[in-house]
Amino acid sequence: MADARTPILRLANVEKRYGDTLILDRLSLEVPAGQRLAIIGPSGSGKSTILRLIKGLEPFQAGAIEVAGEPLRPPRSASWFARRPAARSHMVGMVFQHFNLFPHMTALGNVAEALARVLGLTRRDAEARARDLLAQVGLGGKEASYPRELSGGQQQRVAIARALAMRPQVMLFDEVTSALDPELVGEVLGVIRTLSRESGMTMLLVTHEMGFAREIADRVLFMEKGRIVEDAAPSQLFTAPQSERTRAFLRAVLER
């Protein structure tokens, strides 16, 4: 799918393996700045792995990845994780399926900690910014609550606020509603919907919520076995997919 905007993300012939198992098969992808890209497909197709590589959480065996023109090359030693480019890492925010909040910290502490430790803000400035971010995700008044005192949807909103704290240019959302009770899904999707409308930041969303992907995305990828099977606007992919494999997948998930 063509887009005239400058790509902020580039993946070129990226190969990822776990042992002998091929996860991404020479995958190439460009994402223009400001685009909202949804990635769908069956379990094990490599969707979440793409996000983890862009964030720099895992090594890859071949190919190249660039974020805003800065290359992330395959590692050559076991110290790779400690050496991954800090500036690039901060440009990319990621929200995970299982929240990953610090249980011993309040909502305010979870958001403020990185601002103080990583960006070097004073504790007062970090907490002020954290309060603003919690209010942005609808959690004003919950600053003193610990994760155990929050619902799953509220915990995920704290995680979104924490990712936003670093002012990333790219936000990655990895199945952020799959661990939630059905009645809590809407509140998290609502925050992402507002963020996508108001922020203009580049967003990649791995999701099983087909209706949400169709609504929010500018572009949708359908993946299987580490490859992109179909790449199209949601209006085309969800109504007239070109691949029989895409059609079969959509029939299966939409008829549940």
Short mmCIF file of C-alpha atoms in Angstrom, two decimals:
data_model
loop_
_atom_site.label_atom_id
_atom_site.label_comp_id
_atom_site.label_asym_id
_atom_site.label_seq_id
_atom_site.Cartn_x
_atom_site.Cartn_y
_atom_site.Cartn_z
CA MET A 1 0.00 0.00 0.00
CA ALA A 2 1.65 3.26 -1.13
CA ASP A 3 1.98 6.30 1.12
CA ALA A 4 3.86 9.47 0.25
CA ARG A 5 4.84 10.29 3.85
CA THR A 6 8.44 9.73 4.96
CA PRO A 7 8.89 6.31 6.59
CA ILE A 8 9.75 6.44 10.28
CA LEU A 9 10.16 2.64 10.43
CA ARG A 10 11.96 0.41 7.93
CA LEU A 11 12.44 -3.33 8.12
CA ALA A 12 14.44 -4.89 5.28
CA ASN A 13 14.67 -8.65 4.83
CA VAL A 14 14.49 -9.25 8.58
CA GLU A 15 14.92 -12.84 9.69
CA LYS A 16 14.14 -13.96 13.21
CA ARG A 17 14.60 -17.48 14.55
CA TYR A 18 14.16 -19.18 17.89
CA GLY A 19 16.59 -22.04 17.54
CA ASP A 20 15.63 -23.85 14.37
CA THR A 21 12.16 -22.29 14.24
CA LEU A 22 11.74 -19.50 11.69
CA ILE A 23 9.53 -16.72 13.08
CA LEU A 24 10.03 -13.91 10.54
CA ASP A 25 10.92 -14.90 7.01
CA ARG A 26 12.93 -12.11 5.29
CA LEU A 27 10.25 -9.61 6.22
CA SER A 28 10.33 -6.11 4.67
CA LEU A 29 8.08 -3.28 5.79
CA GLU A 30 7.98 0.53 5.72
CA VAL A 31 5.70 2.58 7.96
CA PRO A 32 5.28 6.29 7.19
CA ALA A 33 5.37 8.80 10.04
CA GLY A 34 1.92 9.32 11.51
CA GLN A 35 0.42 6.14 10.09
CA ARG A 36 -1.74 3.81 12.19
CA LEU A 37 -0.93 0.25 11.20
CA ALA A 38 -2.89 -2.76 12.48
CA ILE A 39 -1.29 -6.20 12.27
CA ILE A 40 -3.60 -9.21 12.32
CA GLY A 41 -3.19 -12.92 11.75
CA PRO A 42 -3.25 -16.30 13.48
CA SER A 43 -1.23 -17.11 16.59
CA GLY A 44 2.42 -17.78 15.81
CA SER A 45 2.45 -15.70 12.63
CA GLY A 46 5.14 -13.32 13.94
CA LYS A 47 2.94 -10.31 14.74
CA SER A 48 4.21 -9.61 18.26
CA THR A 49 7.77 -10.44 17.27
CA ILE A 50 7.78 -7.49 14.87
CA LEU A 51 6.97 -5.13 17.73
CA ARG A 52 9.56 -6.64 20.04
CA LEU A 53 12.28 -6.23 17.42
CA ILE A 54 11.33 -2.61 16.71
CA LYS A 55 11.46 -1.86 20.43
CA GLY A 56 14.85 -3.57 20.66
CA LEU A 57 13.77 -6.21 23.15
CA GLU A 58 15.16 -9.13 21.14
CA PRO A 59 17.94 -9.75 18.63
CA PHE A 60 17.38 -10.80 15.04
CA GLN A 61 19.55 -12.93 12.79
CA ALA A 62 19.55 -11.10 9.46
CA GLY A 63 18.33 -8.00 7.70
CA ALA A 64 18.09 -4.41 8.92
CA ILE A 65 15.76 -2.29 11.04
CA GLU A 66 15.74 1.51 11.12
CA VAL A 67 13.80 3.82 13.42
CA ALA A 68 13.79 7.43 12.20
CA GLY A 69 16.82 6.66 10.09
CA GLU A 70 18.82 5.16 12.95
CA PRO A 71 19.86 1.55 12.26
CA LEU A 72 19.47 -1.30 14.70
CA ARG A 73 21.79 -4.03 13.51
CA PRO A 74 21.84 -7.71 14.47
CA PRO A 75 23.84 -8.17 17.68
CA ARG A 76 27.33 -9.62 17.69
CA SER A 77 27.65 -10.41 21.39
CA ALA A 78 25.64 -11.33 24.46
CA SER A 79 25.93 -7.76 25.74
CA TRP A 80 23.64 -6.53 22.97
CA PHE A 81 20.68 -5.75 25.23
CA ALA A 82 22.75 -3.41 27.40
CA ARG A 83 24.19 -1.70 24.32
CA ARG A 84 21.01 -1.09 22.35
CA PRO A 85 20.78 2.59 21.35
CA ALA A 86 19.18 4.52 24.19
CA ALA A 87 17.98 7.40 22.04
CA ARG A 88 16.21 5.06 19.64
CA SER A 89 14.71 3.08 22.49
CA HIS A 90 13.14 6.21 23.94
CA MET A 91 11.62 7.08 20.57
CA VAL A 92 9.54 3.90 20.72
CA GLY A 93 6.94 3.27 23.42
CA MET A 94 5.41 -0.15 23.93
CA VAL A 95 2.35 -1.38 25.81
CA PHE A 96 2.20 -5.09 26.54
CA GLN A 97 -0.57 -7.62 26.97
CA HIS A 98 0.04 -8.15 30.69
CA PHE A 99 0.59 -4.55 31.92
CA ASN A 100 4.03 -5.21 33.53
CA LEU A 101 3.49 -2.62 36.26
CA PHE A 102 5.70 -2.51 39.35
CA PRO A 103 3.44 -3.99 42.06
CA HIS A 104 5.17 -2.10 44.89
CA MET A 105 4.62 1.30 43.26
CA THR A 106 1.48 3.40 43.01
CA ALA A 107 0.03 4.41 39.66
CA LEU A 108 1.86 7.71 40.03
CA GLY A 109 5.13 5.97 40.86
CA ASN A 110 4.85 3.61 37.92
CA VAL A 111 4.58 6.53 35.51
CA ALA A 112 7.03 8.88 37.24
CA GLU A 113 9.87 6.40 37.79
CA ALA A 114 11.28 6.41 34.27
CA LEU A 115 10.92 10.17 34.02
CA ALA A 116 13.14 10.59 37.05
CA ARG A 117 15.61 7.76 36.44
CA VAL A 118 15.93 7.79 32.66
CA LEU A 119 15.19 11.38 31.66
CA GLY A 120 16.65 12.89 34.80
CA LEU A 121 13.64 14.99 35.81
CA THR A 122 13.40 16.08 39.41
CA ARG A 123 10.99 13.99 41.43
CA ARG A 124 8.63 16.95 41.64
CA ASP A 125 8.62 17.51 37.87
CA ALA A 126 8.35 13.78 37.16
CA GLU A 127 5.31 13.45 39.41
CA ALA A 128 3.68 16.55 37.93
CA ARG A 129 4.04 15.14 34.43
CA ALA A 130 2.86 11.72 35.61
CA ARG A 131 -0.30 13.28 37.08
CA ASP A 132 -1.05 14.95 33.75
CA LEU A 133 -0.58 11.67 31.89
CA LEU A 134 -2.81 9.73 34.29
CA ALA A 135 -5.50 12.36 33.83
CA GLN A 136 -5.06 12.04 30.06
CA VAL A 137 -5.93 8.32 30.24
CA GLY A 138 -8.88 8.92 32.55
CA LEU A 139 -7.22 8.02 35.86
CA GLY A 140 -7.22 11.35 37.65
CA GLY A 141 -7.79 10.55 41.32
CA LYS A 142 -6.11 7.12 41.09
CA GLU A 143 -2.55 8.39 41.56
CA ALA A 144 -2.15 6.78 45.00
CA SER A 145 -3.63 3.41 44.01
CA TYR A 146 -1.45 0.32 43.74
CA PRO A 147 -1.87 -2.09 40.81
CA ARG A 148 -3.66 -4.62 43.04
CA GLU A 149 -6.28 -1.95 43.78
CA LEU A 150 -6.98 -1.27 40.11
CA SER A 151 -9.04 -3.18 37.57
CA GLY A 152 -7.29 -4.76 34.61
CA GLY A 153 -8.48 -1.95 32.37
CA GLN A 154 -7.17 0.67 34.78
CA GLN A 155 -3.83 -1.11 35.03
CA GLN A 156 -3.54 -1.14 31.26
CA ARG A 157 -4.28 2.58 31.15
CA VAL A 158 -1.47 3.17 33.66
CA ALA A 159 0.78 1.19 31.32
CA ILE A 160 -0.27 3.42 28.40
CA ALA A 161 0.47 6.54 30.46
CA ARG A 162 3.88 5.13 31.38
CA ALA A 163 4.72 4.50 27.71
CA LEU A 164 3.59 8.01 26.79
CA ALA A 165 5.79 9.50 29.50
CA MET A 166 8.89 9.15 27.33
CA ARG A 167 7.22 11.18 24.55
CA PRO A 168 7.81 8.52 21.91
CA GLN A 169 7.37 9.14 18.21
CA VAL A 170 6.16 5.58 17.71
CA MET A 171 3.76 3.64 19.93
CA LEU A 172 3.49 -0.15 19.82
CA PHE A 173 0.42 -1.91 21.24
CA ASP A 174 0.75 -5.69 21.62
CA GLU A 175 -2.65 -7.34 22.12
CA VAL A 176 -3.37 -4.84 24.88
CA THR A 177 -6.95 -6.04 25.48
CA SER A 178 -6.46 -9.81 25.31
CA ALA A 179 -5.89 -10.20 29.08
CA LEU A 180 -8.93 -8.10 30.01
CA ASP A 181 -12.43 -9.12 30.92
CA PRO A 182 -14.79 -8.30 28.02
CA GLU A 183 -16.49 -5.43 29.87
CA LEU A 184 -13.12 -3.69 30.37
CA VAL A 185 -11.98 -3.82 26.76
CA GLY A 186 -13.91 -0.73 25.72
CA GLU A 187 -12.25 1.62 28.19
CA VAL A 188 -8.75 0.73 26.96
CA LEU A 189 -9.73 0.92 23.29
CA GLY A 190 -11.29 4.30 24.02
CA VAL A 191 -7.97 5.66 25.30
CA ILE A 192 -6.14 4.36 22.21
CA ARG A 193 -8.85 5.81 19.97
CA THR A 194 -8.46 9.25 21.56
CA LEU A 195 -4.68 9.02 21.40
CA SER A 196 -4.73 8.13 17.72
CA ARG A 197 -7.07 11.01 16.95
CA GLU A 198 -5.27 13.70 18.97
CA SER A 199 -1.57 12.82 18.99
CA GLY A 200 -0.70 12.19 15.34
CA MET A 201 1.99 9.73 16.40
CA THR A 202 2.86 6.60 14.47
CA MET A 203 1.07 3.57 15.92
CA LEU A 204 1.44 -0.17 15.34
CA LEU A 205 -1.27 -2.32 16.86
CA VAL A 206 -1.21 -6.10 17.04
CA THR A 207 -4.82 -6.94 17.78
CA HIS A 208 -7.51 -9.59 17.60
CA GLU A 209 -10.23 -6.90 17.74
CA MET A 210 -11.16 -6.80 14.07
CA GLY A 211 -13.79 -4.08 14.44
CA PHE A 212 -11.34 -1.83 16.23
CA ALA A 213 -8.62 -2.47 13.65
CA ARG A 214 -11.03 -1.57 10.87
CA GLU A 215 -12.07 1.63 12.65
CA ILE A 216 -8.72 2.97 13.81
CA ALA A 217 -6.16 1.83 11.23
CA ASP A 218 -5.04 3.58 8.07
CA ARG A 219 -3.52 0.30 6.92
CA VAL A 220 -3.82 -3.38 7.86
CA LEU A 221 -1.35 -6.23 7.45
CA PHE A 222 -2.45 -9.84 7.49
CA MET A 223 0.41 -12.15 8.41
CA GLU A 224 0.98 -15.89 8.40
CA LYS A 225 4.13 -17.96 9.00
CA GLY A 226 6.35 -14.91 9.35
CA ARG A 227 5.30 -13.34 6.06
CA ILE A 228 2.97 -10.54 5.00
CA VAL A 229 0.16 -12.16 3.06
CA GLU A 230 -1.86 -9.02 2.45
CA ASP A 231 -1.24 -5.29 2.96
CA ALA A 232 -4.19 -2.98 2.29
CA ALA A 233 -6.45 -0.23 3.55
CA PRO A 234 -9.02 -1.56 6.03
CA SER A 235 -11.85 -0.71 3.64
CA GLN A 236 -10.36 -3.18 1.15
CA LEU A 237 -8.94 -5.85 3.42
CA PHE A 238 -12.09 -6.31 5.48
CA THR A 239 -14.56 -6.11 2.61
CA ALA A 240 -12.70 -7.47 -0.43
CA PRO A 241 -9.50 -9.25 0.61
CA GLN A 242 -7.40 -10.42 -2.31
CA SER A 243 -5.93 -13.53 -0.67
CA GLU A 244 -7.98 -16.65 -0.03
CA ARG A 245 -6.00 -17.16 3.17
CA THR A 246 -7.07 -13.70 4.40
CA ARG A 247 -10.68 -14.47 3.52
CA ALA A 248 -10.56 -17.75 5.43
CA PHE A 249 -9.05 -16.07 8.48
CA LEU A 250 -11.64 -13.31 8.54
CA ARG A 251 -14.49 -15.79 8.12
CA ALA A 252 -13.19 -17.76 11.09
CA VAL A 253 -12.72 -14.81 13.45
CA LEU A 254 -15.80 -12.82 12.45
CA GLU A 255 -18.18 -15.77 12.71
CA ARG A 256 -17.25 -16.62 16.31
#
